[in-house]
Amino acid sequence: MSDQILIHGLQYGIYILEAGVCVLLAARGGWRHLKGLFLYVTLLFGLDGVARPAVLNYFGRTSVQYAYFYWLTDVVLALGAFLVICSFFQRACAREEKLWRFVRLLLFLVFVLVGAISALSLTRNYTQLFTSFIIEFSQNLYFTCLVLNTLLYVMIQQLAIDDDELGLLVCGIGVQFAGEAAALALYHVTLGENFARLLFNFLNPACTLGMLLIWVYAIGKTPQAAPARSRAGEDAALAEAIAD
């Protein structure tokens, strides 16, 4: 009983913070330079905070309708997360147009590769489009987002990009992806034992809550963001000015 109370408490805390991030972005005008994040959090609140509970209450947790709706919306949220990562890459490369063209092509190829690998599951059972492709595509895309987000964080450090808000946003979404990946891996390794299932039920919402808290701090406490600057770009500009 206490476990359920804690899980429900975490879930309602997530709903409140999702709405809070949307309100904070709208109030501070942050949605103008964080359009991708604003749309993603709005989508997250609309699907996870409103639509899923409504379908759950109407059809029940064990219903086929809820299972279909949950995994279909999970794909939508995975696509949204991927687009947010892409927007973070674009912001990090704001002063490096050549780098952004290369990264943009790489992101497109990665997305195509994820779709192709997920489609291989249909060769095992082409009649199970839902269970064989949609679920696997969603999980593969989330794992890809984790890898890309890690590479983005390394790139920010290597280029010494002076953008505290971006760094915190990247750290926040990294907490979400890393926690979910670890819990899911433990669940599969232990073949769904009670302890692993209980840990997954706690860790997943706890990481989402941590991500939203970091985002609230990033949006509310950091100064209004200017276009991302790297020390390499500043050094090049300084050298050109001296040469002139």
Short mmCIF file of C-alpha atoms in Angstrom, two decimals:
data_model
loop_
_atom_site.label_atom_id
_atom_site.label_comp_id
_atom_site.label_asym_id
_atom_site.label_seq_id
_atom_site.Cartn_x
_atom_site.Cartn_y
_atom_site.Cartn_z
CA MET A 1 0.00 0.00 0.00
CA SER A 2 2.81 2.42 0.88
CA ASP A 3 4.53 1.57 -2.41
CA GLN A 4 1.44 2.56 -4.37
CA ILE A 5 1.14 5.82 -2.44
CA LEU A 6 4.77 6.67 -3.23
CA ILE A 7 4.35 5.80 -6.92
CA HIS A 8 1.19 7.91 -7.17
CA GLY A 9 2.95 10.75 -5.35
CA LEU A 10 5.82 10.66 -7.86
CA GLN A 11 3.37 10.54 -10.75
CA TYR A 12 1.36 13.54 -9.59
CA GLY A 13 4.59 15.40 -8.91
CA ILE A 14 5.57 14.75 -12.55
CA TYR A 15 2.25 16.10 -13.79
CA ILE A 16 2.66 19.27 -11.73
CA LEU A 17 6.22 19.85 -12.93
CA GLU A 18 5.30 19.18 -16.57
CA ALA A 19 2.67 21.89 -16.35
CA GLY A 20 5.11 24.08 -14.40
CA VAL A 21 7.79 23.86 -17.11
CA CYS A 22 5.24 24.86 -19.76
CA VAL A 23 4.05 27.82 -17.68
CA LEU A 24 7.61 28.88 -16.86
CA LEU A 25 8.66 28.79 -20.52
CA ALA A 26 5.59 30.78 -21.52
CA ALA A 27 5.95 33.33 -18.71
CA ARG A 28 9.66 34.00 -19.28
CA GLY A 29 9.41 33.90 -23.07
CA GLY A 30 11.73 30.91 -23.14
CA TRP A 31 9.55 29.12 -25.66
CA ARG A 32 10.96 31.43 -28.37
CA HIS A 33 14.45 29.92 -28.21
CA LEU A 34 13.33 26.58 -26.79
CA LYS A 35 10.48 25.76 -29.16
CA GLY A 36 11.46 22.09 -29.36
CA LEU A 37 11.57 21.71 -25.60
CA PHE A 38 8.31 23.62 -25.14
CA LEU A 39 6.48 21.42 -27.66
CA TYR A 40 7.96 18.26 -26.14
CA VAL A 41 6.95 19.12 -22.56
CA THR A 42 3.49 20.18 -23.76
CA LEU A 43 3.17 16.87 -25.58
CA LEU A 44 4.47 15.01 -22.53
CA PHE A 45 1.90 16.66 -20.29
CA GLY A 46 -0.94 16.17 -22.79
CA LEU A 47 -0.25 12.48 -23.41
CA ASP A 48 1.26 11.27 -20.15
CA GLY A 49 -0.56 13.61 -17.80
CA VAL A 50 -4.00 13.80 -19.41
CA ALA A 51 -4.66 11.30 -22.20
CA ARG A 52 -3.12 8.16 -20.67
CA PRO A 53 -4.87 8.51 -17.27
CA ALA A 54 -8.15 9.16 -19.09
CA VAL A 55 -7.82 6.02 -21.23
CA LEU A 56 -6.65 4.04 -18.19
CA ASN A 57 -9.68 5.05 -16.12
CA TYR A 58 -12.09 4.35 -18.96
CA PHE A 59 -10.79 0.99 -20.24
CA GLY A 60 -8.72 -0.36 -17.32
CA ARG A 61 -5.03 -1.22 -16.97
CA THR A 62 -5.35 -4.75 -18.40
CA SER A 63 -7.42 -3.74 -21.45
CA VAL A 64 -6.14 -4.11 -24.99
CA GLN A 65 -7.20 -0.55 -25.75
CA TYR A 66 -4.99 0.87 -23.02
CA ALA A 67 -2.02 -1.28 -24.10
CA TYR A 68 -2.32 -0.07 -27.70
CA PHE A 69 -2.75 3.54 -26.66
CA TYR A 70 0.18 3.40 -24.22
CA TRP A 71 2.68 2.04 -26.74
CA LEU A 72 1.47 4.23 -29.59
CA THR A 73 1.89 7.33 -27.43
CA ASP A 74 5.26 5.98 -26.30
CA VAL A 75 6.41 6.07 -29.93
CA VAL A 76 5.17 9.66 -30.22
CA LEU A 77 7.08 10.64 -27.06
CA ALA A 78 10.22 8.85 -28.29
CA LEU A 79 10.04 10.79 -31.56
CA GLY A 80 9.57 13.98 -29.55
CA ALA A 81 12.62 13.19 -27.42
CA PHE A 82 14.69 12.57 -30.55
CA LEU A 83 13.63 15.92 -32.00
CA VAL A 84 14.52 17.65 -28.72
CA ILE A 85 18.01 16.14 -28.89
CA CYS A 86 18.27 17.40 -32.47
CA SER A 87 17.28 20.90 -31.35
CA PHE A 88 19.94 20.78 -28.62
CA PHE A 89 22.56 19.81 -31.22
CA GLN A 90 21.43 22.69 -33.42
CA ARG A 91 21.77 25.13 -30.53
CA ALA A 92 25.21 23.78 -29.65
CA CYS A 93 26.31 24.27 -33.26
CA ALA A 94 24.76 27.73 -33.62
CA ARG A 95 28.15 29.33 -34.35
CA GLU A 96 29.53 26.35 -36.28
CA GLU A 97 27.52 26.10 -39.52
CA LYS A 98 29.78 23.48 -41.13
CA LEU A 99 29.65 21.33 -38.01
CA TRP A 100 25.85 21.61 -37.87
CA ARG A 101 25.50 20.47 -41.50
CA PHE A 102 27.58 17.40 -40.70
CA VAL A 103 25.69 16.69 -37.44
CA ARG A 104 22.31 17.16 -39.15
CA LEU A 105 23.20 14.57 -41.79
CA LEU A 106 24.49 12.22 -39.12
CA LEU A 107 21.26 12.54 -37.09
CA PHE A 108 19.19 11.76 -40.19
CA LEU A 109 21.26 8.67 -40.97
CA VAL A 110 21.03 7.50 -37.35
CA PHE A 111 17.23 7.81 -37.43
CA VAL A 112 17.04 5.82 -40.69
CA LEU A 113 19.32 3.16 -39.20
CA VAL A 114 17.14 2.83 -36.09
CA GLY A 115 14.06 2.41 -38.27
CA ALA A 116 15.79 -0.20 -40.43
CA ILE A 117 17.04 -2.22 -37.45
CA SER A 118 13.59 -2.11 -35.86
CA ALA A 119 12.01 -3.23 -39.13
CA LEU A 120 14.15 -6.40 -39.04
CA SER A 121 11.87 -7.60 -36.26
CA LEU A 122 9.11 -7.95 -38.86
CA THR A 123 11.10 -10.66 -40.61
CA ARG A 124 10.59 -12.87 -37.57
CA ASN A 125 6.83 -12.41 -37.54
CA TYR A 126 5.41 -9.99 -40.09
CA THR A 127 1.88 -10.44 -38.75
CA GLN A 128 2.79 -8.85 -35.40
CA LEU A 129 3.25 -5.29 -36.59
CA PHE A 130 2.40 -3.80 -33.21
CA THR A 131 4.41 -6.01 -30.86
CA SER A 132 7.31 -6.66 -33.27
CA PHE A 133 7.92 -3.19 -34.65
CA ILE A 134 6.28 -0.40 -32.67
CA ILE A 135 7.53 -1.49 -29.25
CA GLU A 136 11.01 -2.32 -30.51
CA PHE A 137 11.24 0.92 -32.48
CA SER A 138 10.30 2.92 -29.39
CA GLN A 139 12.87 1.18 -27.19
CA ASN A 140 15.61 1.44 -29.84
CA LEU A 141 14.92 5.14 -30.34
CA TYR A 142 15.07 5.84 -26.60
CA PHE A 143 18.43 4.05 -26.38
CA THR A 144 19.65 6.03 -29.40
CA CYS A 145 18.62 9.24 -27.66
CA LEU A 146 20.68 8.21 -24.63
CA VAL A 147 23.78 7.68 -26.79
CA LEU A 148 23.25 10.91 -28.75
CA ASN A 149 22.69 12.91 -25.57
CA THR A 150 25.95 11.55 -24.14
CA LEU A 151 27.80 12.51 -27.32
CA LEU A 152 26.20 15.96 -27.16
CA TYR A 153 27.42 16.46 -23.60
CA VAL A 154 30.95 15.42 -24.62
CA MET A 155 30.80 17.81 -27.59
CA ILE A 156 29.73 20.69 -25.35
CA GLN A 157 32.70 20.01 -23.07
CA GLN A 158 35.19 19.59 -25.91
CA LEU A 159 34.10 22.76 -27.69
CA ALA A 160 33.83 24.57 -24.34
CA ILE A 161 30.45 25.98 -25.32
CA ASP A 162 29.48 28.84 -23.01
CA ASP A 163 25.79 28.05 -22.52
CA ASP A 164 24.88 27.07 -18.96
CA GLU A 165 21.20 26.66 -19.76
CA LEU A 166 21.92 24.20 -22.58
CA GLY A 167 24.28 22.23 -20.35
CA LEU A 168 21.63 21.85 -17.66
CA LEU A 169 18.94 20.88 -20.17
CA VAL A 170 21.22 18.20 -21.61
CA CYS A 171 22.05 16.90 -18.11
CA GLY A 172 18.36 16.78 -17.25
CA ILE A 173 17.30 14.68 -20.20
CA GLY A 174 20.38 12.51 -19.64
CA VAL A 175 19.11 11.66 -16.14
CA GLN A 176 15.81 10.52 -17.65
CA PHE A 177 17.36 8.34 -20.35
CA ALA A 178 20.08 6.82 -18.17
CA GLY A 179 17.71 5.90 -15.36
CA GLU A 180 15.14 4.34 -17.66
CA ALA A 181 17.79 2.39 -19.58
CA ALA A 182 19.33 1.04 -16.36
CA ALA A 183 15.97 0.00 -14.94
CA LEU A 184 14.89 -1.64 -18.20
CA ALA A 185 18.19 -3.52 -18.51
CA LEU A 186 17.86 -4.82 -14.95
CA TYR A 187 14.29 -5.87 -15.67
CA HIS A 188 15.35 -7.92 -18.69
CA VAL A 189 18.43 -9.42 -17.00
CA THR A 190 16.40 -10.62 -14.01
CA LEU A 191 13.56 -11.82 -16.28
CA GLY A 192 11.05 -9.54 -14.63
CA GLU A 193 11.51 -10.59 -11.01
CA ASN A 194 9.48 -8.74 -8.40
CA PHE A 195 12.41 -6.68 -7.17
CA ALA A 196 13.32 -5.55 -10.69
CA ARG A 197 9.70 -4.76 -11.49
CA LEU A 198 9.37 -2.74 -8.28
CA LEU A 199 12.63 -0.88 -8.98
CA PHE A 200 11.49 -0.08 -12.51
CA ASN A 201 8.18 1.28 -11.22
CA PHE A 202 10.06 3.60 -8.84
CA LEU A 203 13.16 4.50 -10.85
CA ASN A 204 11.42 5.50 -14.07
CA PRO A 205 9.14 8.20 -12.55
CA ALA A 206 11.90 9.29 -10.14
CA CYS A 207 14.25 9.97 -13.07
CA THR A 208 11.50 11.83 -14.94
CA LEU A 209 10.93 13.92 -11.83
CA GLY A 210 14.66 14.62 -11.59
CA MET A 211 14.77 15.68 -15.24
CA LEU A 212 11.89 18.12 -14.78
CA LEU A 213 13.42 19.58 -11.62
CA ILE A 214 16.70 20.23 -13.44
CA TRP A 215 14.79 21.82 -16.31
CA VAL A 216 12.84 24.07 -13.94
CA TYR A 217 16.13 25.20 -12.40
CA ALA A 218 17.74 25.69 -15.82
CA ILE A 219 14.87 27.77 -17.17
CA GLY A 220 14.17 29.71 -14.00
CA LYS A 221 17.66 30.39 -12.63
CA THR A 222 20.03 30.69 -15.58
CA PRO A 223 20.28 34.02 -17.43
CA GLN A 224 18.42 34.52 -20.68
CA ALA A 225 20.33 32.44 -23.18
CA ALA A 226 22.31 33.98 -25.97
CA PRO A 227 23.35 31.93 -29.00
CA ALA A 228 25.78 29.24 -27.94
CA ARG A 229 29.42 30.29 -28.11
CA SER A 230 32.49 28.10 -28.20
CA ARG A 231 35.99 29.10 -27.23
CA ALA A 232 37.24 27.81 -30.56
CA GLY A 233 34.86 30.10 -32.42
CA GLU A 234 35.76 33.08 -30.24
CA ASP A 235 39.48 32.46 -30.76
CA ALA A 236 38.97 32.34 -34.53
CA ALA A 237 36.98 35.60 -34.47
CA LEU A 238 39.66 37.27 -32.35
CA ALA A 239 42.37 36.15 -34.73
CA GLU A 240 40.46 37.59 -37.69
CA ALA A 241 39.98 40.90 -35.85
CA ILE A 242 43.72 41.12 -35.09
CA ALA A 243 44.57 40.29 -38.71
CA ASP A 244 42.29 43.10 -39.93
#
